[in-house]
Amino acid sequence: MFGFLFRRIGLVIPTFIGVSLVAFFLIRLLPGDPILLMAGERGLSPERYAELMGRYGFDRPIWEQYAGYLGSLIQGDFGTSIITKKPVFEEFFALFPATVELSICAMIFAVVLGIPAGVVAAVKRGSGFDHGLMATALVGYSMPIFWWALLLIIVFSGILQWTPVSGRISLLYFFPSVTGFMLIDSLISGQKGAFASAASHLILPTIVLGTIPLAVIARQTRSAMLEVLSEDYIRTARAKGLSPFRVVGVHALRNALIPVITTIGLQIGVLIAGAILTETIFSWPGIGKWMVDSIFRRDYPAVQGGLVLIALMVMVVNLIVDMLYGLINPKIRHTR
Amino acid sequence: MPLLDIQNLSVDFKTASGPFRAVDGVSMTVDAGEIVSIVGESGSGKSVSMLALMGLLPWTATITADRMLFDGHELAGLSARQRRRIVGKDMAMIFQEPMSSLNPCFTVGFQIGEALKVHLKLDRKARRRRVIELLEMVGIPAAAERVDAFPHQLSGGMSQRVMIAMAIACQPKLLIADEPTTALDVTIQAQILELLMQLQSETGMGLVLITHDMGVVAETAHRVSVQYAGQKVEEQAVAGLFADPHHPYTAALLAALPERATSRRLPSIPGVVPGQFDRPTGCLFSPRCKFATERCVTKVPPVQGRQAGYALCHYPLAGGRPVGHPGPGATIHPDLQEVA
């Protein structure tokens, strides 16, 4: 187990360097620079421009800049935002809980609906439910997030007025942030209606962000279940006189979960990418929205730091997922 | 009254290319404490008839039977729920591939204990005691530790012992063993057969042994049912079958035993079991039978009497000679004659 862990962490290092490289150079490929954008419409004199470029170190050769950046990254220094003058690390983690809260809700939504739907589709293979679900999943997977979000807003917030359009909670409520998770904080505050307000703000973003993972998980569960259901040990379980519910829910599902968990792990990256669009549309104050804003401001340190931190998160989650396999199927635990 | 009484059982599969009859009018009985062997080549419908009995066939299968009595209960009309009360408790089955027949995600103890939980409603402690007892019964050393082992930590022979422990957990009246030794090493095969024999004589359960190994049949069975292409072609007590087979197919199977070979080349039965599209008219064995005549090809053979081992044949053998056969000149496969 520890050997495996070390090998996996060893793999993280080159990935980390690669991500820092991409993050560093991609943002610099965009036209414009932070100094010009700060100056705004009126512009600034060439002398002042050169002075500011020098202050932030943007006049140095690009390789030197990257080496310096990587050096401070390794020491845990993610730089300071040019716009807000706050450390990137601090900004990131101030906004991170909002994204985590939304992502967790979206994932729960996707898993809670996707796994049972996939199981039922596999058991009732070829039925109307099976065909209907697979068609719906394909549509869900193919739908552009922003379009789907706007559609839901028009119907549920605009026409039906069931849910709020944007934000995390109604402006009527104010309470200090304890955990950063609005659902928990609103409960702690004890204010009447705060939790309901926070929850109602979460509904649409959760559905929008969870749709693609839902479609992927449902399809993956179905195909994994189909494979497992034809295994010899399923026949053994049925030969014991177990109920179909137990055969499918215990004997088959446990085996089918391995590829499903892999998929869930891989969806974390998709979730973050989706969060950028979802947060922007719903004005959700998380890192997705913050990243988009930072890109518009050409806030190099914020974009770089954000990318690297997100990549780190995804790597950690995938590492955890890999270690989960052994918990589900002990055979994998022992052969590693 | 026999423990198991099946009359005229047929199983049809819906396939993409039309219906396929895997079992065709098979009848058999098993008495309590009796060992009945079903022999035949691959594709002769041996397993399918027993899976039909257990209710383990997929929904594409249609099962028809005049009678399917087990322990006085008619199985044919039972709901799935009612059948589950019998299956795994009074009637249990073990399979060919022990390694893949155990669920890799659960411990051996859990998998054996499940039957005890579902059928006998034993609590956790009692289950564990009984599982250890069962593991000891099937000859697994250090049973108390093996309870918590996972299937991949066991060898093939051990896995089959676990499968047997699982099957006999609720003291079934009938155990169906579907080629229980085919996937195992020769030395382990003997051990597993011995174990099955021993458990059978200790508990007095009926045992149906599906196999294609005539050697296994000779050593274990009391009575033998020979199946070919979904039909029962002969049924006899084991001694009679080996001494005087009545169906040409049985005779050919016995002649193919390496122990009985007299020539340098091992004798074999030419051709293969007919499939979905090349089902012959008349006798299904006629394309491979060295005695086949025009009549065999055109007319469905009758079931002979008890004296002739219920052979499904126009010219049942007696002492190796086809009774009523018009003579060598009438056979349609003179080439087979020469080989034999």
XYZ file of C-alpha atoms in Angstrom:
676
model
C 0.000 0.000 0.000
C 2.723 2.476 0.934
C 4.836 1.511 -2.052
C 1.848 2.197 -4.243
C 1.296 5.547 -2.528
C 4.913 6.583 -3.072
C 4.812 5.608 -6.725
C 1.650 7.599 -7.227
C 3.068 10.656 -5.462
C 6.157 10.305 -7.632
C 3.891 10.632 -10.642
C 2.356 13.790 -9.237
C 5.637 15.740 -9.477
C 6.033 15.768 -13.305
C 2.304 16.457 -13.654
C 2.653 19.388 -11.293
C 5.547 20.867 -13.263
C 3.615 20.382 -16.504
C 0.587 22.166 -15.120
C 2.657 25.089 -13.866
C 4.258 25.360 -17.304
C 0.918 25.392 -19.119
C -0.628 27.796 -16.615
C 2.325 30.158 -16.888
C 2.555 30.325 -20.663
C -1.113 30.063 -21.671
C -2.172 33.213 -19.850
C 0.763 35.076 -21.412
C -0.386 34.034 -24.876
C -3.459 36.233 -24.462
C -3.100 39.679 -25.978
C -2.792 42.569 -23.549
C -1.087 42.661 -20.202
C -2.169 43.534 -16.648
C -0.425 46.922 -16.636
C -2.274 48.139 -19.736
C -5.587 46.887 -18.377
C -4.979 48.600 -15.048
C -4.290 51.875 -16.794
C -7.627 51.757 -18.546
C -8.892 54.051 -21.278
C -6.642 57.010 -20.600
C -3.444 55.079 -21.040
C -0.096 55.878 -19.460
C 3.263 57.219 -20.464
C 5.923 54.848 -21.805
C 8.179 55.723 -18.855
C 5.504 54.870 -16.275
C 4.636 51.690 -18.226
C 8.260 50.569 -18.217
C 8.545 51.328 -14.513
C 5.457 49.273 -13.649
C 6.540 46.403 -15.892
C 9.843 46.439 -14.040
C 8.167 46.480 -10.622
C 6.226 43.274 -11.360
C 9.216 41.704 -13.072
C 7.455 41.416 -16.434
C 10.440 42.928 -18.228
C 12.744 40.073 -17.397
C 13.323 37.240 -19.934
C 10.341 34.867 -19.870
C 12.378 31.779 -18.877
C 13.755 33.671 -15.929
C 10.247 34.670 -14.916
C 9.112 31.043 -15.097
C 12.094 29.779 -13.111
C 11.373 32.365 -10.434
C 7.704 31.401 -10.391
C 8.443 27.682 -10.129
C 10.961 28.386 -7.368
C 8.423 30.206 -5.245
C 5.744 27.599 -6.042
C 7.948 24.877 -4.613
C 8.323 26.941 -1.461
C 4.534 27.138 -1.253
C 4.320 30.760 -2.406
C 1.565 31.143 -4.978
C 2.217 34.846 -5.542
C 0.112 37.926 -4.952
C -2.780 39.127 -7.049
C -1.905 42.207 -9.069
C -5.419 43.581 -8.755
C -6.415 42.900 -5.153
C -2.866 42.789 -3.765
C -3.885 39.799 -1.654
C -2.000 36.490 -1.658
C -3.452 34.168 -4.339
C -3.503 31.270 -1.902
C -5.660 33.247 0.531
C -8.060 34.430 -2.156
C -8.383 30.942 -3.558
C -9.263 29.350 -0.270
C -11.659 32.134 0.662
C -13.704 31.285 -2.436
C -12.995 27.567 -2.583
C -15.731 26.445 -0.131
C -18.431 27.915 -2.378
C -17.173 25.833 -5.293
C -16.753 22.749 -3.145
C -20.269 23.117 -1.807
C -21.690 23.383 -5.315
C -19.522 20.546 -6.633
C -20.428 18.209 -3.782
C -24.128 18.910 -4.300
C -23.773 18.341 -8.035
C -21.904 15.091 -7.462
C -24.443 13.836 -4.922
C -27.186 14.718 -7.401
C -25.387 12.816 -10.157
C -24.539 9.753 -8.052
C -27.863 9.447 -6.263
C -29.794 9.550 -9.531
C -27.208 8.076 -11.896
C -26.325 4.817 -10.150
C -29.896 3.605 -9.513
C -30.943 4.675 -13.011
C -28.024 2.761 -14.543
C -28.755 -0.316 -12.435
C -32.433 -0.363 -13.404
C -31.555 0.151 -17.070
C -29.131 -2.789 -16.956
C -31.584 -5.091 -15.190
C -34.363 -4.124 -17.596
C -32.091 -4.199 -20.608
C -33.858 -3.454 -23.869
C -36.948 -2.087 -22.122
C -38.518 1.280 -22.768
C -36.898 2.612 -19.597
C -33.482 1.467 -20.789
C -33.810 3.082 -24.219
C -35.365 6.226 -22.755
C -32.628 6.615 -20.161
C -29.801 6.092 -22.621
C -31.311 8.607 -25.051
C -31.798 11.130 -22.246
C -28.250 10.559 -21.039
C -26.908 11.228 -24.510
C -28.886 14.462 -24.711
C -27.735 15.478 -21.210
C -24.142 14.772 -22.072
C -24.266 16.692 -25.332
C -26.050 19.782 -24.047
C -23.944 22.939 -23.717
C -23.888 23.932 -20.037
C -24.604 27.626 -20.566
C -27.590 26.906 -22.789
C -29.022 24.376 -20.346
C -28.504 26.840 -17.476
C -30.280 29.666 -19.300
C -33.134 27.320 -20.225
C -33.625 26.306 -16.606
C -33.451 29.913 -15.426
C -36.088 30.957 -17.963
C -38.449 28.164 -16.945
C -37.959 27.812 -13.194
C -36.865 31.307 -12.193
C -38.523 33.361 -14.918
C -41.835 31.708 -15.764
C -42.560 29.545 -12.722
C -40.641 31.727 -10.236
C -39.806 28.711 -8.086
C -36.110 29.396 -7.631
C -33.911 32.492 -7.361
C -31.912 33.501 -10.410
C -28.435 33.905 -8.948
C -26.226 34.146 -5.883
C -25.799 31.856 -2.896
C -28.400 33.238 -0.501
C -30.978 35.985 -0.314
C -29.584 39.413 0.612
C -31.974 39.526 3.572
C -29.756 37.205 5.537
C -26.406 38.018 6.964
C -24.287 35.915 9.238
C -20.562 35.303 9.694
C -18.876 32.611 7.659
C -17.852 29.737 9.926
C -17.232 26.798 7.588
C -17.588 28.616 4.276
C -20.382 26.244 3.344
C -23.572 28.260 3.072
C -25.859 25.351 3.920
C -24.007 24.659 7.176
C -23.412 28.300 8.082
C -27.083 29.134 7.607
C -28.020 26.323 9.958
C -25.463 27.488 12.548
C -26.758 31.062 12.353
C -30.157 29.846 13.491
C -31.920 32.489 11.420
C -35.368 31.503 10.268
C -35.539 30.744 6.572
C -31.815 31.123 6.001
C -31.250 27.474 5.261
C -34.246 27.280 2.935
C -32.969 30.319 1.091
C -29.470 28.860 0.736
C -30.886 25.534 -0.436
C -33.189 27.118 -2.989
C -30.234 29.032 -4.430
C -28.355 25.765 -4.839
C -31.002 23.846 -6.781
C -30.506 25.156 -10.305
C -26.679 25.356 -10.228
C -26.598 21.809 -8.835
C -28.765 20.478 -11.652
C -26.783 22.337 -14.297
C -23.397 21.273 -12.984
C -24.537 17.725 -12.215
C -26.119 16.966 -15.581
C -23.011 15.803 -17.431
C -21.695 13.679 -14.542
C -25.211 12.264 -14.152
C -25.317 11.198 -17.780
C -21.827 9.699 -17.656
C -22.416 7.863 -14.376
C -25.746 6.431 -15.528
C -24.216 5.096 -18.741
C -21.151 3.727 -17.010
C -23.213 2.052 -14.284
C -25.424 0.448 -16.907
C -22.552 -0.992 -18.909
C -20.654 -2.153 -15.814
C -23.787 -3.812 -14.460
C -24.500 -5.536 -17.757
C -21.040 -7.031 -17.692
C -21.221 -8.111 -14.066
C -24.741 -9.566 -14.356
C -23.481 -12.228 -16.766
C -20.745 -13.378 -14.378
C -20.763 -16.855 -12.875
C -20.987 -15.576 -9.317
C -24.302 -13.913 -10.080
C -25.651 -17.330 -11.052
C -24.232 -18.676 -7.791
C -26.014 -15.957 -5.842
C -29.291 -16.781 -7.579
C -28.734 -20.495 -6.980
C -28.693 -19.692 -3.265
C -32.279 -18.535 -3.549
C -31.497 -14.873 -2.865
C -34.022 -12.226 -3.847
C -33.376 -10.354 -7.113
C -32.943 -7.208 -5.043
C -30.123 -8.782 -3.078
C -28.517 -10.360 -6.127
C -28.455 -7.067 -7.993
C -28.006 -4.638 -5.114
C -25.362 -6.571 -3.175
C -23.633 -9.107 -5.396
C -23.678 -7.286 -8.717
C -23.492 -3.641 -7.669
C -20.439 -4.061 -5.465
C -18.496 -5.455 -8.429
C -19.875 -2.924 -10.882
C -18.823 -0.017 -8.651
C -15.120 -0.220 -9.586
C -15.461 1.302 -13.073
C -18.187 3.623 -11.786
C -15.880 5.033 -9.109
C -13.157 5.525 -11.695
C -15.637 7.506 -13.733
C -16.693 9.555 -10.743
C -13.043 10.362 -10.064
C -12.533 11.455 -13.648
C -15.656 13.604 -13.463
C -14.012 15.806 -10.808
C -12.042 17.533 -13.542
C -15.185 17.930 -15.637
C -16.922 19.353 -12.592
C -14.305 22.067 -12.125
C -14.463 22.974 -15.806
C -18.247 23.032 -15.565
C -18.078 25.117 -12.403
C -16.404 27.927 -14.329
C -19.415 28.254 -16.642
C -22.046 27.472 -14.029
C -20.653 29.936 -11.489
C -20.401 32.666 -14.078
C -24.019 32.211 -15.163
C -25.428 31.999 -11.644
C -23.042 34.636 -10.158
C -21.885 31.988 -7.747
C -18.956 33.448 -5.819
C -16.615 30.487 -6.188
C -13.227 29.919 -7.786
C -14.752 29.357 -11.213
C -16.122 32.859 -11.357
C -12.953 34.187 -9.755
C -10.831 32.512 -12.431
C -12.901 34.014 -15.234
C -12.677 37.455 -13.652
C -8.930 37.055 -13.206
C -8.492 36.100 -16.847
C -10.362 39.222 -17.942
C -8.100 41.351 -15.738
C -4.985 39.539 -16.999
C -4.182 38.905 -13.339
C -1.297 36.562 -14.144
C -0.483 35.365 -10.614
C -4.154 34.689 -9.804
C -4.789 32.688 -12.988
C -1.548 30.733 -12.646
C -2.034 30.040 -8.964
C -5.672 29.121 -9.440
C -4.876 26.658 -12.207
C -2.088 25.014 -10.257
C -4.247 24.722 -7.117
C -7.177 23.266 -9.071
C -4.859 20.763 -10.728
C -3.514 19.788 -7.321
C -7.042 19.236 -6.027
C -7.913 17.008 -8.982
C -4.748 14.992 -8.475
C -5.463 14.503 -4.778
C -9.047 13.424 -5.487
C -7.903 10.904 -8.093
C -5.349 9.537 -5.672
C -8.090 9.030 -3.090
C -10.280 7.345 -5.718
C -7.469 4.938 -6.597
C -7.113 3.984 -2.985
C -10.877 3.409 -2.707
C -10.715 0.490 -5.176
C -9.064 -1.703 -2.608
C -11.849 -1.007 -0.135
C -14.467 -2.224 -2.591
C -12.658 -5.142 -4.162
C -10.014 -6.680 -1.884
C -8.499 -8.528 -4.845
C -7.181 -5.222 -6.157
C -5.786 -4.385 -2.728
C -3.700 -7.537 -2.595
C -2.376 -7.675 -6.111
C -0.912 -4.203 -5.930
C -42.255 -41.623 -4.683
C -39.012 -40.363 -6.219
C -37.396 -37.201 -4.842
C -37.276 -35.673 -8.293
C -39.614 -36.610 -11.110
C -39.320 -34.797 -14.411
C -41.470 -35.845 -17.346
C -41.072 -34.584 -20.889
C -39.080 -31.425 -20.100
C -38.309 -29.124 -23.010
C -36.422 -25.839 -23.030
C -36.571 -23.453 -25.965
C -34.395 -20.387 -26.347
C -35.438 -17.346 -28.280
C -32.439 -16.334 -30.343
C -31.921 -13.635 -32.916
C -32.055 -16.313 -35.602
C -35.209 -18.010 -34.379
C -36.100 -20.477 -31.650
C -33.641 -23.125 -30.559
C -34.634 -26.248 -28.657
C -31.821 -26.998 -26.194
C -33.662 -29.674 -24.239
C -36.145 -31.889 -26.082
C -38.578 -33.999 -24.105
C -36.220 -35.213 -21.395
C -37.558 -37.300 -18.519
C -35.675 -38.368 -15.442
C -36.192 -39.389 -11.862
C -33.914 -39.267 -8.861
C -34.632 -41.144 -5.657
C -33.561 -39.945 -2.250
C -30.005 -41.084 -1.616
C -29.429 -41.954 -5.240
C -26.605 -40.760 -7.477
C -27.749 -40.168 -11.027
C -25.294 -39.113 -13.660
C -26.127 -37.214 -16.820
C -23.517 -37.686 -19.511
C -23.127 -36.317 -22.996
C -20.940 -34.108 -25.159
C -20.900 -30.330 -24.889
C -24.123 -28.914 -26.273
C -26.221 -31.933 -25.395
C -28.400 -29.945 -23.004
C -27.200 -31.560 -19.774
C -26.708 -28.332 -17.853
C -29.676 -26.532 -19.358
C -32.181 -29.096 -18.092
C -30.816 -28.750 -14.556
C -30.646 -24.961 -14.746
C -34.287 -25.047 -15.830
C -35.063 -27.077 -12.738
C -33.287 -24.515 -10.547
C -35.006 -21.608 -12.278
C -31.658 -20.135 -13.300
C -32.233 -19.749 -17.033
C -32.470 -16.288 -18.580
C -35.818 -14.891 -19.657
C -35.141 -15.918 -23.259
C -35.794 -19.528 -22.238
C -39.237 -21.111 -22.363
C -39.636 -24.173 -20.176
C -42.378 -26.725 -20.758
C -42.873 -29.992 -18.917
C -45.632 -32.478 -18.248
C -44.403 -32.834 -14.718
C -41.617 -31.325 -12.642
C -42.124 -32.748 -9.179
C -39.560 -32.131 -6.493
C -40.147 -33.592 -3.059
C -43.866 -33.733 -3.789
C -44.093 -30.101 -4.984
C -44.851 -29.207 -8.562
C -42.171 -26.691 -9.593
C -43.621 -25.626 -12.912
C -46.376 -23.359 -11.641
C -44.439 -21.811 -8.758
C -43.932 -18.072 -8.534
C -40.352 -16.834 -8.412
C -40.728 -16.100 -4.708
C -42.050 -19.557 -3.888
C -39.317 -21.216 -5.908
C -36.627 -19.235 -4.066
C -37.770 -20.904 -0.843
C -36.772 -24.265 -2.323
C -33.768 -23.274 -4.421
C -30.625 -22.998 -2.321
C -32.308 -24.774 0.578
C -33.741 -28.168 -0.431
C -32.224 -28.142 -3.873
C -28.728 -26.768 -4.394
C -26.285 -26.635 -7.244
C -22.540 -26.345 -7.749
C -20.907 -25.290 -10.962
C -18.069 -25.961 -13.317
C -15.826 -22.949 -12.685
C -15.309 -22.609 -8.935
C -12.935 -19.645 -9.252
C -15.375 -17.421 -11.109
C -18.431 -18.769 -9.306
C -17.441 -17.026 -6.076
C -17.980 -13.298 -5.736
C -14.547 -11.602 -5.467
C -15.902 -8.799 -3.281
C -17.102 -10.850 -0.322
C -15.464 -13.196 2.146
C -16.025 -16.905 1.959
C -17.814 -16.787 5.294
C -20.215 -14.122 4.115
C -21.079 -16.020 0.958
C -21.712 -19.309 2.726
C -23.549 -17.562 5.549
C -25.960 -15.861 3.155
C -27.908 -19.051 2.513
C -28.123 -19.644 6.265
C -29.377 -16.111 6.792
C -31.979 -16.181 4.043
C -33.348 -19.695 4.507
C -32.730 -20.577 8.143
C -32.765 -17.046 9.637
C -29.697 -17.789 11.763
C -28.171 -14.853 13.624
C -24.614 -13.678 13.035
C -22.997 -15.792 15.743
C -24.820 -18.975 14.822
C -24.020 -18.395 11.167
C -20.326 -18.079 11.861
C -20.319 -21.270 13.939
C -22.172 -23.160 11.242
C -19.918 -21.787 8.467
C -16.804 -22.989 10.295
C -18.479 -26.345 10.816
C -19.317 -26.530 7.101
C -15.787 -25.585 6.076
C -14.470 -28.362 8.290
C -16.976 -30.773 6.733
C -15.663 -30.054 3.244
C -12.107 -30.549 4.423
C -10.728 -27.026 4.526
C -7.828 -26.794 6.975
C -7.740 -23.926 9.486
C -11.427 -23.323 8.855
C -11.729 -20.718 11.609
C -9.236 -18.498 9.764
C -10.453 -19.256 6.257
C -13.903 -17.899 7.109
C -12.575 -14.399 6.553
C -10.581 -15.227 3.426
C -11.522 -13.755 0.073
C -11.997 -16.057 -2.921
C -8.809 -14.931 -4.656
C -6.818 -16.213 -1.698
C -8.032 -19.754 -2.387
C -6.941 -22.286 -4.993
C -9.357 -23.826 -7.473
C -9.832 -26.956 -5.404
C -10.398 -24.912 -2.250
C -12.892 -22.724 -4.092
C -14.852 -25.792 -5.184
C -14.857 -27.011 -1.583
C -16.274 -23.641 -0.558
C -18.909 -23.936 -3.291
C -19.843 -27.350 -1.935
C -20.003 -25.991 1.615
C -22.306 -23.253 0.325
C -24.534 -25.765 -1.443
C -24.898 -28.129 1.505
C -25.297 -25.298 4.036
C -29.030 -25.856 4.451
C -28.805 -29.643 4.187
C -30.432 -29.979 0.765
C -32.349 -33.056 -0.280
C -30.941 -32.818 -3.765
C -27.542 -31.583 -4.895
C -26.886 -30.923 -8.560
C -23.214 -30.901 -9.474
C -22.630 -29.459 -12.939
C -19.245 -30.781 -14.076
C -17.773 -30.032 -10.650
C -14.303 -31.310 -11.529
C -13.855 -30.206 -15.141
C -11.883 -27.067 -14.315
C -9.645 -28.736 -11.740
C -6.322 -30.585 -11.773
C -6.570 -34.352 -12.054
C -5.370 -34.974 -8.493
C -7.827 -32.404 -7.128
C -10.624 -33.911 -9.242
C -10.358 -37.185 -7.369
C -10.423 -35.388 -4.013
C -13.514 -33.366 -4.889
C -15.362 -36.437 -6.185
C -14.447 -38.333 -3.069
C -15.727 -35.467 -0.951
C -19.026 -35.394 -2.856
C -19.422 -39.157 -2.441
C -18.649 -38.955 1.240
C -21.081 -36.086 1.876
C -23.743 -37.874 -0.156
C -23.453 -41.060 1.852
C -23.350 -39.143 5.157
C -26.385 -36.986 4.470
C -28.360 -39.327 2.228
C -29.147 -36.569 -0.237
C -29.899 -37.248 -3.871
C -27.056 -36.275 -6.199
C -27.235 -35.406 -9.865
C -23.787 -35.444 -11.401
C -23.496 -33.805 -14.781
C -20.318 -34.833 -16.546
C -18.800 -35.824 -19.841
C -16.243 -38.020 -18.157
C -17.224 -41.694 -18.375
C -14.520 -42.507 -15.841
C -16.235 -40.313 -13.255
C -19.550 -41.983 -14.070
C -18.156 -45.465 -13.570
C -16.720 -44.590 -10.176
C -19.623 -42.672 -8.722
C -23.064 -43.063 -10.250
C -25.799 -45.566 -9.500
C -27.781 -44.793 -12.599
C -26.827 -43.022 -15.814
C -28.819 -40.944 -18.238
C -27.141 -40.349 -21.597
C -28.143 -37.195 -23.433
C -27.509 -36.247 -27.008
C -28.530 -32.968 -28.729
C -31.074 -32.206 -26.021
C -32.645 -35.656 -26.000
C -32.245 -38.499 -23.573
C -31.009 -41.401 -25.680
C -30.487 -44.025 -23.001
C -30.919 -44.660 -19.310
C -29.543 -47.592 -17.342
C -27.997 -48.655 -14.092
C -24.291 -47.994 -14.254
C -23.136 -51.623 -14.395
C -25.509 -52.465 -17.218
C -24.545 -49.390 -19.157
C -20.872 -50.231 -19.163
C -21.490 -53.933 -19.805
C -24.148 -53.664 -22.483
C -24.912 -50.208 -23.914
C -28.132 -50.162 -25.919
C -27.810 -46.919 -27.881
C -25.127 -46.655 -30.566
C -24.161 -43.261 -29.125
C -23.516 -44.737 -25.686
C -21.551 -47.518 -27.280
C -19.500 -45.004 -29.236
C -18.852 -42.925 -26.086
C -17.624 -45.994 -24.259
C -15.515 -47.088 -27.206
C -13.877 -43.645 -27.126
C -12.580 -44.204 -23.586
C -8.768 -44.330 -23.756
C -8.801 -47.248 -21.285
C -10.793 -49.336 -23.755
C -8.749 -48.517 -26.825
C -7.405 -51.588 -28.570
C -5.891 -49.993 -31.665
C -2.977 -47.578 -31.823
C -5.249 -44.669 -32.701
C -7.826 -43.632 -30.115
C -11.321 -44.219 -31.461
C -13.530 -41.146 -31.729
C -17.048 -40.237 -32.821
C -16.803 -38.409 -36.150
C -18.658 -35.102 -36.526
C -20.154 -32.797 -33.919
C -23.436 -32.405 -32.053
C -25.959 -30.781 -34.424
C -26.639 -27.121 -33.741
C -29.526 -24.799 -34.425
C -29.381 -25.001 -38.214
C -28.202 -28.510 -39.030
C -30.725 -30.493 -37.021
C -31.304 -33.735 -38.901
C -34.741 -35.164 -39.541
C -35.454 -38.539 -38.007
C -32.847 -39.676 -35.495
C -30.598 -36.804 -34.358
C -27.618 -39.122 -34.087
C -28.078 -40.617 -37.575
C -25.402 -38.478 -39.324
C -22.771 -39.864 -36.940
C -24.094 -43.360 -36.413
C -22.390 -46.286 -38.109
C -25.630 -48.295 -38.077
C -27.825 -45.569 -39.600
C -30.167 -46.654 -42.415
C -32.678 -44.803 -44.609
C -35.254 -45.329 -41.903
C -33.081 -43.569 -39.293
C -32.867 -40.493 -41.489
C -36.577 -40.278 -42.274
C -38.376 -41.511 -39.169
C -38.123 -40.277 -35.604
C -36.966 -43.255 -33.510
C -39.220 -44.699 -30.790
C -38.299 -44.949 -27.123
C -37.470 -48.576 -26.426
C -38.556 -50.426 -23.311
C -36.811 -50.811 -20.024
C -34.963 -53.917 -21.203
C -33.354 -51.872 -23.978
C -32.371 -49.032 -21.616
C -35.156 -46.727 -22.920
C -32.902 -46.270 -25.931
C -34.119 -43.707 -28.428
C -33.240 -45.816 -31.431
C -34.694 -47.845 -34.304
C -32.163 -50.621 -33.816
C -31.166 -50.696 -30.119
C -28.024 -52.652 -29.452
C -27.999 -55.882 -27.512
C -24.617 -57.363 -26.857
C -23.158 -54.898 -29.330
C -25.446 -55.974 -32.197
C -28.274 -53.808 -33.541
C -31.578 -55.602 -33.063
C -33.733 -55.748 -36.174
C -31.091 -54.144 -38.356
C -31.410 -55.069 -42.067
C -27.681 -55.756 -42.313
C -24.459 -53.913 -43.213
C -25.576 -53.370 -46.794
C -28.397 -51.054 -45.700
C -26.236 -48.575 -43.773
C -25.854 -45.150 -45.309
C -22.417 -44.476 -43.846
C -20.202 -47.314 -45.100
C -17.167 -45.102 -44.433
C -17.970 -45.021 -40.691
C -18.177 -48.796 -40.720
C -14.594 -49.051 -41.864
C -13.293 -46.624 -39.234
C -14.989 -48.606 -36.517
